[in-house]
mmCIF file of C-alpha atoms in Angstrom:
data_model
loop_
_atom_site.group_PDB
_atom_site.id
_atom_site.type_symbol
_atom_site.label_atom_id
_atom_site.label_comp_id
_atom_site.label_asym_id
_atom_site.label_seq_id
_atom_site.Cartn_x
_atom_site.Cartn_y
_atom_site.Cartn_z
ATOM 1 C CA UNK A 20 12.906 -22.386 37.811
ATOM 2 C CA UNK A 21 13.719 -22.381 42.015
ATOM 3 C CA UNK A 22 10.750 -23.715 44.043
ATOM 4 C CA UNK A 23 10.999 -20.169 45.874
ATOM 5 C CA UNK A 24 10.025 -18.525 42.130
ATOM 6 C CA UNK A 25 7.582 -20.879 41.820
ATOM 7 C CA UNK A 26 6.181 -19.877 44.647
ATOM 8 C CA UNK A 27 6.141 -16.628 44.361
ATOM 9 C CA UNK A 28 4.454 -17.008 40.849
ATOM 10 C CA UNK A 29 1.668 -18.732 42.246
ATOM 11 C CA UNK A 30 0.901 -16.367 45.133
ATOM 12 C CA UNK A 31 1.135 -13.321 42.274
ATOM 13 C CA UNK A 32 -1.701 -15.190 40.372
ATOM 14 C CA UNK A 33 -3.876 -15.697 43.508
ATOM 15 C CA UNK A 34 -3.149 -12.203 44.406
ATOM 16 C CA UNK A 35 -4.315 -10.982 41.072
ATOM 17 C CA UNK A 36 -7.292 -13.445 40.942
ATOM 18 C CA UNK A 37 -9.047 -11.692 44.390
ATOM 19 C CA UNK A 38 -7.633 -8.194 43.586
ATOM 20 C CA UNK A 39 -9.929 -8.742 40.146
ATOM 21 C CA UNK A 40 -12.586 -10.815 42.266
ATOM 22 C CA UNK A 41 -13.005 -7.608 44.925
ATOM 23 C CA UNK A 42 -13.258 -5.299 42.455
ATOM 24 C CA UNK A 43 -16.032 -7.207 39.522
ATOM 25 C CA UNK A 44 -17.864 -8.341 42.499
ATOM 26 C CA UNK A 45 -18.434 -4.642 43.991
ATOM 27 C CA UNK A 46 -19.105 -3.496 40.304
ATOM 28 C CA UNK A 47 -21.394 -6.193 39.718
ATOM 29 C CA UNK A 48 -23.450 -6.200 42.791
ATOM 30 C CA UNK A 49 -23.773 -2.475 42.759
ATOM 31 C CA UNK A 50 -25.032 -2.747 39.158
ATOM 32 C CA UNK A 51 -27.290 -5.715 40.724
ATOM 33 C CA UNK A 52 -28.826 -3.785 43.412
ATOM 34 C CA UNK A 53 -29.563 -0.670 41.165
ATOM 35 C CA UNK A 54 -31.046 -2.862 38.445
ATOM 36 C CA UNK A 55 -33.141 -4.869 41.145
ATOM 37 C CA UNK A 56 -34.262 -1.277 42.815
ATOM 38 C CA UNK A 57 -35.437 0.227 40.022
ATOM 39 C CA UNK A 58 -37.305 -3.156 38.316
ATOM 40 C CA UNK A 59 -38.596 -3.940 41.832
ATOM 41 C CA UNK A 60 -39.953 -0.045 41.836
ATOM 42 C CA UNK A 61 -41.140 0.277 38.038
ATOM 43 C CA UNK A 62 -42.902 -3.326 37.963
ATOM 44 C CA UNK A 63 -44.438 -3.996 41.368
ATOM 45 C CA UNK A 64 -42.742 -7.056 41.735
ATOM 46 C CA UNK A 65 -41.995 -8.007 45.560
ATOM 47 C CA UNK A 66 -38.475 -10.413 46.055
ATOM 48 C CA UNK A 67 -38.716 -13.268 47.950
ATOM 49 C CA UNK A 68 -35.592 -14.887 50.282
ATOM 50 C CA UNK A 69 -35.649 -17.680 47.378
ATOM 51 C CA UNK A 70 -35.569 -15.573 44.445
ATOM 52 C CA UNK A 71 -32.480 -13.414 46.508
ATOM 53 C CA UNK A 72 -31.080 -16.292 47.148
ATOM 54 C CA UNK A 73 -30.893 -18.046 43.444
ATOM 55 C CA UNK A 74 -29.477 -14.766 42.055
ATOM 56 C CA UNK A 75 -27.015 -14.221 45.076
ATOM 57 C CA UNK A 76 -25.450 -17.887 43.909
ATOM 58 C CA UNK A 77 -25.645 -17.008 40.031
ATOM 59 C CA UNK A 78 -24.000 -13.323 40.454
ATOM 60 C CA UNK A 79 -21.282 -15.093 42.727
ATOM 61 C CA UNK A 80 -20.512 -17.728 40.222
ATOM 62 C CA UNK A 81 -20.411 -15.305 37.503
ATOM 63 C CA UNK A 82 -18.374 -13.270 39.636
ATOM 64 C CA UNK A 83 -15.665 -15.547 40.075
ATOM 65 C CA UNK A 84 -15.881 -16.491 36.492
ATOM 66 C CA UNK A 85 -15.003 -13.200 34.932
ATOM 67 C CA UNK A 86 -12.515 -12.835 38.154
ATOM 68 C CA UNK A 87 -11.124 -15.858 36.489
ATOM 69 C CA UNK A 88 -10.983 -14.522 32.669
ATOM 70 C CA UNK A 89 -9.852 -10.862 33.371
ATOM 71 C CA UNK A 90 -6.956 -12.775 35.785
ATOM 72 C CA UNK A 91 -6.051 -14.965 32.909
ATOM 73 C CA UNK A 92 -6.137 -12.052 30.360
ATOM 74 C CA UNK A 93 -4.126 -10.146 32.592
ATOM 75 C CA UNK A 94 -1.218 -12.396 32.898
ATOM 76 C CA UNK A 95 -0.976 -12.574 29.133
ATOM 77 C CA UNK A 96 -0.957 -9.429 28.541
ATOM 78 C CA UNK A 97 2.136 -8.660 31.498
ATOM 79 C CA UNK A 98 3.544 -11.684 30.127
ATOM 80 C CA UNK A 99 4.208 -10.570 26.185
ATOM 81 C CA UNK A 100 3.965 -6.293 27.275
ATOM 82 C CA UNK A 101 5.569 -6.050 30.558
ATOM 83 C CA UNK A 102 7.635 -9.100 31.487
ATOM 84 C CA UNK A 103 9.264 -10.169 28.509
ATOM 85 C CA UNK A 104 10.680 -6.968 27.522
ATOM 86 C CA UNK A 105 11.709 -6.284 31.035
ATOM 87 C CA UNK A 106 14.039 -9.794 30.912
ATOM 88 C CA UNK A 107 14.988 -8.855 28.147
ATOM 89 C CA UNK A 108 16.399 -5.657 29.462
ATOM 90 C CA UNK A 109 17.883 -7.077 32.852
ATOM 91 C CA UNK A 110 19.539 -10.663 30.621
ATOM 92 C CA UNK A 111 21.197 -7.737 28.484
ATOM 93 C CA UNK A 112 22.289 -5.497 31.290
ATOM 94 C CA UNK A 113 24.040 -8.727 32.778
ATOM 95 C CA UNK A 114 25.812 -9.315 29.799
ATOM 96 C CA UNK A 115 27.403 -6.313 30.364
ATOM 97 C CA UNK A 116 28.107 -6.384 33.637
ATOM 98 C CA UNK A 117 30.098 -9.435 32.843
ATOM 99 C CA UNK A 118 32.091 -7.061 30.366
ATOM 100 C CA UNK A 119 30.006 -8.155 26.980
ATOM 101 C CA UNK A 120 29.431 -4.495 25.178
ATOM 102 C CA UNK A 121 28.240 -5.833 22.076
ATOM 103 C CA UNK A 122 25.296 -6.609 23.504
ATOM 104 C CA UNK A 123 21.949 -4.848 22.547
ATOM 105 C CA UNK A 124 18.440 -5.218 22.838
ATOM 106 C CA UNK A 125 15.754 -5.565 19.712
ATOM 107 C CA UNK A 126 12.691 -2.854 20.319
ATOM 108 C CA UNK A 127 9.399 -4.165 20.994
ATOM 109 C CA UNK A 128 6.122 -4.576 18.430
ATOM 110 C CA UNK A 129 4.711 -1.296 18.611
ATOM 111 C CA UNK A 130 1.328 -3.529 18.399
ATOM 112 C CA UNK A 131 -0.064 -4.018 22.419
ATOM 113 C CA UNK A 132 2.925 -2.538 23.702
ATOM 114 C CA UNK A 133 4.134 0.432 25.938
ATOM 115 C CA UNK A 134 6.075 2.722 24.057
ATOM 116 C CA UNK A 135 8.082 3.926 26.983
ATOM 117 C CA UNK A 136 9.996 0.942 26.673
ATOM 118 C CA UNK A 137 11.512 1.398 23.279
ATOM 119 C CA UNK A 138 12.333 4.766 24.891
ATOM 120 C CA UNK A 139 14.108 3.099 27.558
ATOM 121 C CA UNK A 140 15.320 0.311 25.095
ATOM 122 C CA UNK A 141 16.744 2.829 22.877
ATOM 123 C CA UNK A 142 18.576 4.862 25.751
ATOM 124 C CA UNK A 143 19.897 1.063 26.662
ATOM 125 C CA UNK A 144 21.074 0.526 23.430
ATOM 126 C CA UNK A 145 23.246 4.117 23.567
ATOM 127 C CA UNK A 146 24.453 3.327 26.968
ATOM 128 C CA UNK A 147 25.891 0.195 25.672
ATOM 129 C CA UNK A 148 27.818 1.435 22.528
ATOM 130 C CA UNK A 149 29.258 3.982 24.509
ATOM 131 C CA UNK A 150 30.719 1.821 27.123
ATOM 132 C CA UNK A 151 31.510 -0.399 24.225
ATOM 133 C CA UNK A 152 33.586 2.482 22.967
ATOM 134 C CA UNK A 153 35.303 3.673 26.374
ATOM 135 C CA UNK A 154 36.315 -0.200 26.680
ATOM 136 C CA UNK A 155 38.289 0.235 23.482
ATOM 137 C CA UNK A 156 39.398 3.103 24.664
ATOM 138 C CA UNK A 157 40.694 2.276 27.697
ATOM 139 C CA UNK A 158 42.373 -1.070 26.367
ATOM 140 C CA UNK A 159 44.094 0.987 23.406
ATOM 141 C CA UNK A 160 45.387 3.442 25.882
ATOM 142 C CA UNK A 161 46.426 0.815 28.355
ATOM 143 C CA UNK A 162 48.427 -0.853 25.108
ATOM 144 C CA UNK A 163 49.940 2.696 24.221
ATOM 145 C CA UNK A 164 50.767 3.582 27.481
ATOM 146 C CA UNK A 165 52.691 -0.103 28.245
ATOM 147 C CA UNK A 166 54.286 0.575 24.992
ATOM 148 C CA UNK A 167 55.469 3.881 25.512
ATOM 149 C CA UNK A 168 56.940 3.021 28.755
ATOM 150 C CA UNK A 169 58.734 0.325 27.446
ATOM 151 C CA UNK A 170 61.208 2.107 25.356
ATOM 152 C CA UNK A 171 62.595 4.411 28.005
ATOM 153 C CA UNK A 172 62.502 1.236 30.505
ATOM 154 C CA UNK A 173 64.407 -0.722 28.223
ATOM 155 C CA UNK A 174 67.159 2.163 27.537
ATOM 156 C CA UNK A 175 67.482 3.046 30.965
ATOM 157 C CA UNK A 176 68.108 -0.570 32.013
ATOM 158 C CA UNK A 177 70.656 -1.236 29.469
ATOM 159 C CA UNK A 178 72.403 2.274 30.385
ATOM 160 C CA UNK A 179 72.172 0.970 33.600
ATOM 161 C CA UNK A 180 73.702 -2.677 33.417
ATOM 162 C CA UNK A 181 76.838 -0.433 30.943
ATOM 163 C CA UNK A 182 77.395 1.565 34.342
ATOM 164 C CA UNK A 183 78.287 -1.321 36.445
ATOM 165 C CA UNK A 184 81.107 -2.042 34.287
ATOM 166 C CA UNK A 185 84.467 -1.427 36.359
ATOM 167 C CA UNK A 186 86.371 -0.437 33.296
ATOM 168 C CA UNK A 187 84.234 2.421 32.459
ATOM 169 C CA UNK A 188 86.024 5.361 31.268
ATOM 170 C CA UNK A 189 84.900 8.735 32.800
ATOM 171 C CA UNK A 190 83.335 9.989 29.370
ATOM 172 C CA UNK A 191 81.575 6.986 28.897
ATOM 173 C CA UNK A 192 80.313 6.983 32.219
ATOM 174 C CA UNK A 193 78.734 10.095 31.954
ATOM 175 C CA UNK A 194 77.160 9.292 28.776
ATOM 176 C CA UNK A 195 75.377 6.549 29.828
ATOM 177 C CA UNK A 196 73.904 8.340 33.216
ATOM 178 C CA UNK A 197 72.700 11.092 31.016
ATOM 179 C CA UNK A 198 71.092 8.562 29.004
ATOM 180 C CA UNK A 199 69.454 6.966 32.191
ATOM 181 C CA UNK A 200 68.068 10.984 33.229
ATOM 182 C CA UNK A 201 66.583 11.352 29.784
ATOM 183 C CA UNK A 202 64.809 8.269 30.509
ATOM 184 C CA UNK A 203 63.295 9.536 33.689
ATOM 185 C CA UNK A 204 62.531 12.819 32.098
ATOM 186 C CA UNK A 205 60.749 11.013 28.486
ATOM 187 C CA UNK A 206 58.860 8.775 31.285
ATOM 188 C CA UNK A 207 58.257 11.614 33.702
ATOM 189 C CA UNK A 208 57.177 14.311 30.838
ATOM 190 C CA UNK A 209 54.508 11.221 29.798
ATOM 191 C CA UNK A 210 53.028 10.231 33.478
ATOM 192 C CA UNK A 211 52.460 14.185 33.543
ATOM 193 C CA UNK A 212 51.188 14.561 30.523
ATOM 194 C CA UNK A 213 48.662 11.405 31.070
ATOM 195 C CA UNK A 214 47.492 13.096 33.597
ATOM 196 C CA UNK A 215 46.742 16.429 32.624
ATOM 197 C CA UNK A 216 45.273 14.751 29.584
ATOM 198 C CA UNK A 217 42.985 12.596 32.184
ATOM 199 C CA UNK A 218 42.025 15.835 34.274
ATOM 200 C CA UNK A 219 40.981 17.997 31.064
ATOM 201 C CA UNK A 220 38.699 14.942 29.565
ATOM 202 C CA UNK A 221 36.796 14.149 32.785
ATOM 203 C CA UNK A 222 36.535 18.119 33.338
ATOM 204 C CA UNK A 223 38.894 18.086 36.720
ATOM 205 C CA UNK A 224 40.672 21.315 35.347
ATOM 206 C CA UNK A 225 38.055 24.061 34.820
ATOM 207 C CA UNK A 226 38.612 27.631 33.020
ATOM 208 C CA UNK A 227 39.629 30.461 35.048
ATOM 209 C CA UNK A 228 39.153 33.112 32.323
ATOM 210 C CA UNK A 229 40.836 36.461 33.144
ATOM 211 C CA UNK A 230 41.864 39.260 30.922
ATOM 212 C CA UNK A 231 45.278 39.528 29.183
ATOM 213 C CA UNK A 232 47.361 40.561 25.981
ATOM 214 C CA UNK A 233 47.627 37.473 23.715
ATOM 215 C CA UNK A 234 50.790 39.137 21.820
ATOM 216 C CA UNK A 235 52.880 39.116 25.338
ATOM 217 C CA UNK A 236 51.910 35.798 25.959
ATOM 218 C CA UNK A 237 53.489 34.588 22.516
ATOM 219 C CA UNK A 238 56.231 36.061 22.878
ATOM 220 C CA UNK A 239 57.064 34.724 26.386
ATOM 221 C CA UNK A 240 56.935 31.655 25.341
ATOM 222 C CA UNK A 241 58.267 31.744 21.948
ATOM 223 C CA UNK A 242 61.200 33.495 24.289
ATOM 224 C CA UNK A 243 61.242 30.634 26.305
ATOM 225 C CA UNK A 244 62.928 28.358 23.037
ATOM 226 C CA UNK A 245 65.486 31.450 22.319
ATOM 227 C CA UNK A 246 68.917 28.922 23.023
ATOM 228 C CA UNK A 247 66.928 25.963 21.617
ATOM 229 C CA UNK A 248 67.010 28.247 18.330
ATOM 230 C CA UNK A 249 70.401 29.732 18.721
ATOM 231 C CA UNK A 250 71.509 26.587 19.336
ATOM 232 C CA UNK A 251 69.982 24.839 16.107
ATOM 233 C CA UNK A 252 70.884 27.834 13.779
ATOM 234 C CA UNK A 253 66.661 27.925 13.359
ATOM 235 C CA UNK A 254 65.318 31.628 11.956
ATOM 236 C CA UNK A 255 62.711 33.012 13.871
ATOM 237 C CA UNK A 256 59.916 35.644 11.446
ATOM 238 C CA UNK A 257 57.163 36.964 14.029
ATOM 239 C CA UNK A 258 54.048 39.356 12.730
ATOM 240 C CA UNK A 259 52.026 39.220 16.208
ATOM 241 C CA UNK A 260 49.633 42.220 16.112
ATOM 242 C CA UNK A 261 50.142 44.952 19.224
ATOM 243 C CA UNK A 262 47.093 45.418 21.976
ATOM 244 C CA UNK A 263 45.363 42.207 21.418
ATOM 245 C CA UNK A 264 43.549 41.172 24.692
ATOM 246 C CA UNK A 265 41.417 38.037 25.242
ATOM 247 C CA UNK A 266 39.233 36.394 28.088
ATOM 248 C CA UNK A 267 40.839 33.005 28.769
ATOM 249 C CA UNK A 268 42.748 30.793 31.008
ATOM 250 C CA UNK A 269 45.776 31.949 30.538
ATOM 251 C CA UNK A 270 47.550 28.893 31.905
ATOM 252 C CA UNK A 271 45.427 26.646 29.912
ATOM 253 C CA UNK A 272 46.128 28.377 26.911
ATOM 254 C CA UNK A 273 50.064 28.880 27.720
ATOM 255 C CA UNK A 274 50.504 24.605 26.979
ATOM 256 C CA UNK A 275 48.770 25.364 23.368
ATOM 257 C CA UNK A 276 51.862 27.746 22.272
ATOM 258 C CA UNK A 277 54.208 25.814 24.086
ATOM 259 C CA UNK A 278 53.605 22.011 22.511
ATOM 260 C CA UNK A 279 52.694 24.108 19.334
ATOM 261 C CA UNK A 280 56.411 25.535 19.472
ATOM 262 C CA UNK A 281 58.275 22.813 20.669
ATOM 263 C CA UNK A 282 56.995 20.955 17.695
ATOM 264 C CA UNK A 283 57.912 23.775 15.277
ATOM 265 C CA UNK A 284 61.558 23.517 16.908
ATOM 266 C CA UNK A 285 61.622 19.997 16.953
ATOM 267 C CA UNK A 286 60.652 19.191 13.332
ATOM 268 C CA UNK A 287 62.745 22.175 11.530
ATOM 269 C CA UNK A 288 65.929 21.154 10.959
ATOM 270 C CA UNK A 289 69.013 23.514 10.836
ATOM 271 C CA UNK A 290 68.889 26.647 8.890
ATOM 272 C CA UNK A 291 65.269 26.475 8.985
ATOM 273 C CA UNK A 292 62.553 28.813 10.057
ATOM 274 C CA UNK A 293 59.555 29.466 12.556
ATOM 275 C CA UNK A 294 56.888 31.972 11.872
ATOM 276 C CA UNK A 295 54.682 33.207 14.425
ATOM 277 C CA UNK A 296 51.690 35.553 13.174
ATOM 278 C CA UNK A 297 48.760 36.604 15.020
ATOM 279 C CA UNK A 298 45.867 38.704 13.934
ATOM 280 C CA UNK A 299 42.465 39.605 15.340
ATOM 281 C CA UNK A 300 38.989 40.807 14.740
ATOM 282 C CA UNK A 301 36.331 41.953 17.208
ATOM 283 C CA UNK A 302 35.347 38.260 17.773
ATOM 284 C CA UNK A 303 38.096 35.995 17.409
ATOM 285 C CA UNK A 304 42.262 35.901 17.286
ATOM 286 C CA UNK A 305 43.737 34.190 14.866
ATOM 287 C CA UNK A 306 47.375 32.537 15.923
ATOM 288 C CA UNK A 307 49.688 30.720 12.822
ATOM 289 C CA UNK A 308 52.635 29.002 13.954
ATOM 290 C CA UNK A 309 54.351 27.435 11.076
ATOM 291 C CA UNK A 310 58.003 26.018 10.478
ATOM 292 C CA UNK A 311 59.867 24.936 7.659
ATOM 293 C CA UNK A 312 60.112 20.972 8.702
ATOM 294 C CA UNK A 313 59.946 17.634 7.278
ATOM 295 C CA UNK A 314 56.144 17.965 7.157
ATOM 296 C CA UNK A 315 53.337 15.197 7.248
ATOM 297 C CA UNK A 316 51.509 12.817 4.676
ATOM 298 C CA UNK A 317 47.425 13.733 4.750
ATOM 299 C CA UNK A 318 46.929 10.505 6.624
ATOM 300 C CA UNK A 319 49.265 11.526 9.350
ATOM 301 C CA UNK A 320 47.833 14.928 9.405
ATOM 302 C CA UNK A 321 44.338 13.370 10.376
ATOM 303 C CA UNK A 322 45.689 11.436 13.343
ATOM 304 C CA UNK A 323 47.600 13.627 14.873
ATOM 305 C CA UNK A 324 45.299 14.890 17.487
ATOM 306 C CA UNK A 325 44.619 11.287 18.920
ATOM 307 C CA UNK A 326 46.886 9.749 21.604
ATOM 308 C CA UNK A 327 50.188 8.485 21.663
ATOM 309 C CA UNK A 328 49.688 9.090 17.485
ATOM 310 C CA UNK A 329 53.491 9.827 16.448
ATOM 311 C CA UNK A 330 53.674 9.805 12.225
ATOM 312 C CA UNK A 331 57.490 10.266 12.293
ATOM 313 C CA UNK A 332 59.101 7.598 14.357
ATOM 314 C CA UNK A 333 62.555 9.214 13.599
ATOM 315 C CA UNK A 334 61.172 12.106 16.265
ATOM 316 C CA UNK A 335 59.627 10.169 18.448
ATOM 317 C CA UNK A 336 62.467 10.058 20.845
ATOM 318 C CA UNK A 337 61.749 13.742 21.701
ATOM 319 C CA UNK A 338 57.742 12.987 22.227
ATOM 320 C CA UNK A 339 55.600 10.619 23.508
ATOM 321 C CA UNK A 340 52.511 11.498 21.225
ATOM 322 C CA UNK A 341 50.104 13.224 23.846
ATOM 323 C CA UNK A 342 51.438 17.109 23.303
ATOM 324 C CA UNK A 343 48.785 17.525 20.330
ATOM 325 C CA UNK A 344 45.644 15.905 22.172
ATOM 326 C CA UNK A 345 46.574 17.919 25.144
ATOM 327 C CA UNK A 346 46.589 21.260 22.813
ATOM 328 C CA UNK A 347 43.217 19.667 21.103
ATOM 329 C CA UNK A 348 41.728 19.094 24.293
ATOM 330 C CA UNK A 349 42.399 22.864 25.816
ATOM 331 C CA UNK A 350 40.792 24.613 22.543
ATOM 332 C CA UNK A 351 38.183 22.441 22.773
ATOM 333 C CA UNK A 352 37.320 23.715 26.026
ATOM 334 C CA UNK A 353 38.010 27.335 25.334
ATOM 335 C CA UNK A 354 35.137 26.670 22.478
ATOM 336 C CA UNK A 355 38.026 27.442 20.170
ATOM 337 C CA UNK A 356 38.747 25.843 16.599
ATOM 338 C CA UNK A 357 42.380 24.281 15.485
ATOM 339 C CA UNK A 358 43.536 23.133 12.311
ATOM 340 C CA UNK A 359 46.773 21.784 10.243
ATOM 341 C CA UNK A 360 48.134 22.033 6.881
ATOM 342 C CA UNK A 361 50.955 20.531 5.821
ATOM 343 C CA UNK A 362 52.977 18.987 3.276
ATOM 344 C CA UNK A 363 55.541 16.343 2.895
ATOM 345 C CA UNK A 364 58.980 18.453 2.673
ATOM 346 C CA UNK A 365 57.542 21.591 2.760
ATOM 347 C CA UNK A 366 56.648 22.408 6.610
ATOM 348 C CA UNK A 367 53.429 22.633 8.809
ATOM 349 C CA UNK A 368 51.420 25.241 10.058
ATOM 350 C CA UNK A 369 49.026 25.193 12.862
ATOM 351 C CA UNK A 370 46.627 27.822 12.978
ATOM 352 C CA UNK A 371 44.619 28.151 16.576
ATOM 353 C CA UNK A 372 41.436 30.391 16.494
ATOM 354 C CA UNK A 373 40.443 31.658 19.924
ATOM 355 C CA UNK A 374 37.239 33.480 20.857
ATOM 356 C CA UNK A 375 38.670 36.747 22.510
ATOM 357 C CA UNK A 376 35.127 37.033 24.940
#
């Protein structure tokens, strides 16, 4: 312990000492002069300056001595109720300042002690595992994120060292730049998606609900793939019920459809078909946008909401795994439900469940 502590220790004890002297020596002479009033009255007996004086020095004495005791108690008690629980608080919170998140702190006896601070321990405790699970967070996305940009930074520099070959036909030329611009667009589409992702989780975007027809905004969008399908030879089977309006964010809920599509498209192969199907009640609308794909494993189909999660690695190249926790994200805030079913070889289907008020 510093001298300075020491210090300070010491002048807390004398402080405590007088502020427990003061106050047992204005209860006790108080009780003194009412005892000696009322004896002096009831018995006739007349006080003389020695007999004031004798008890003057044996209330003082006594004074100071249970000044002494109560000062002494009181220090224990601080000690093993107040003091030792706080350190134990402030040596944990350190720990974590110096980035330790496994840290926690044990609650106190219930026995002689406050219970606010198992309250307070408890909250501690909660504060910490929650920081200990942003941390892992945070490093996993950092790692997904590195890796992610890797592959596109890698293509595009080997594209790019190909192009500074002199003897590069025309063809080939070409080629390779387009392979460089679908390298800015995979790393582009991510840093955007990142940070749409980032503004819906910290609540940056917020709903601006408005009134409109669910069934038109389908089909824009599914309009919006029409040469993606033409070009694929994909079949397209709609059943969107007519006059269907809901109070959303229309923007919001325009990403849903379109990662939900673009995933239908991108996982059915030739010959294949999409089905869109909507239906409503007075409460909620029910969307269903299925495809006739490769499909998904029940282990992939329970990660496929987290980030940077991509099950098929032979369609990764067309994703970088945040489309579904961006679509996750926006019905969570539109206190809507989502689900998948699927089946290895047989297709998926999402089906989105949006309150219409």
């Amino acid at each position: 312990m510093k001298k300075g502590d020491v210090m300070k220790s010491v002048l807390r004890v004398i402080n405590h000492y007088f502020i427990f002297f003061l106050l047992v020596a204005f209860v006790i002479t108080c009780c003194t002069m009412l005892f000696v009033s009322v004896l002096s009255k009831s018995v006739g007996i007349e006080l003389t300056d020695a007999n004031i004086s004798v008890a003057a020095k044996l209330t003082f004495w006594n004074v100071a001595l249970l000044s002494l005791i109560f000062t002494v108690v009181d220090i224990v008690r601080r000690k093993l109720t107040v003091e030792r629980p706080v350190k134990q608080i402030t040596d944990a919170a350190e720990q974590i300042v110096k980035g330790d998140f496994s840290v926690r702190v044990k609650p106190q006896s219930k026995c002689g002690t406050d219970e606010t601070f198992n309250r307070v321990i408890e909250c501690f405790n909660k504060m910490a595992e929650e920081l200990g699970g942003v941390e892992t967070l945070r490093a996993d996305f950092i790692a997904n994120v590195s890796h992610e940009m890797k592959t596109p930074l890698a293509v595009m520099q080997n594209y790019g060292t190909l192009l500074q070959a002199p003897e590069l036909s025309d063809e080939a030329r070409i080629e390779y730049a387009e392979g460089v611009v679908e390298g800015c667009r995979r790393m582009a589409d991510m840093v955007t998606n990142i940070l749409k992702l980032n503004r819906l989780e910290n609540q940056q975007i917020y709903p601006v609900a408005s009134d409109f027809d669910l069934g038109e905004q389908l089909c824009e969008c599914l309009l919006q793939y029409e040469s993606v399908w033409e070009k694929a030879g994909i079949g397209i089977e709609t059943d969107i019920a007519d006059g269907v309006t809901v109070r959303a964010d229309a923007e919001l809920l325009g990403h849903v459809w379109s990662n939900l599509l673009s995933n239908a498209f991108k996982f059915t192969p030739s010959g294949g078909t999409v089905r869109v199907r909507m239906t409503a009640d007075e409460e909620n609308a029910t969307v269903q946008i299925s495809d006739t794909g490769c499909g998904m494993s029940r282990e992939t189909g329970a990660h496929i909401f987290e980030k940077f999660y991509q099950g098929d690695r032979s369609h990764s190249a067309g994703g970088n795994g945040l489309g579904l926790a961006l679509v996750k994200r926006v019905v969570d805030i539109m206190q809507g439900d989502i689900g998948v079913e699927s089946a290895v070889g047989r297709g998926t289907t999402f089906t989105v469940k949006i309150r219409r008020r």
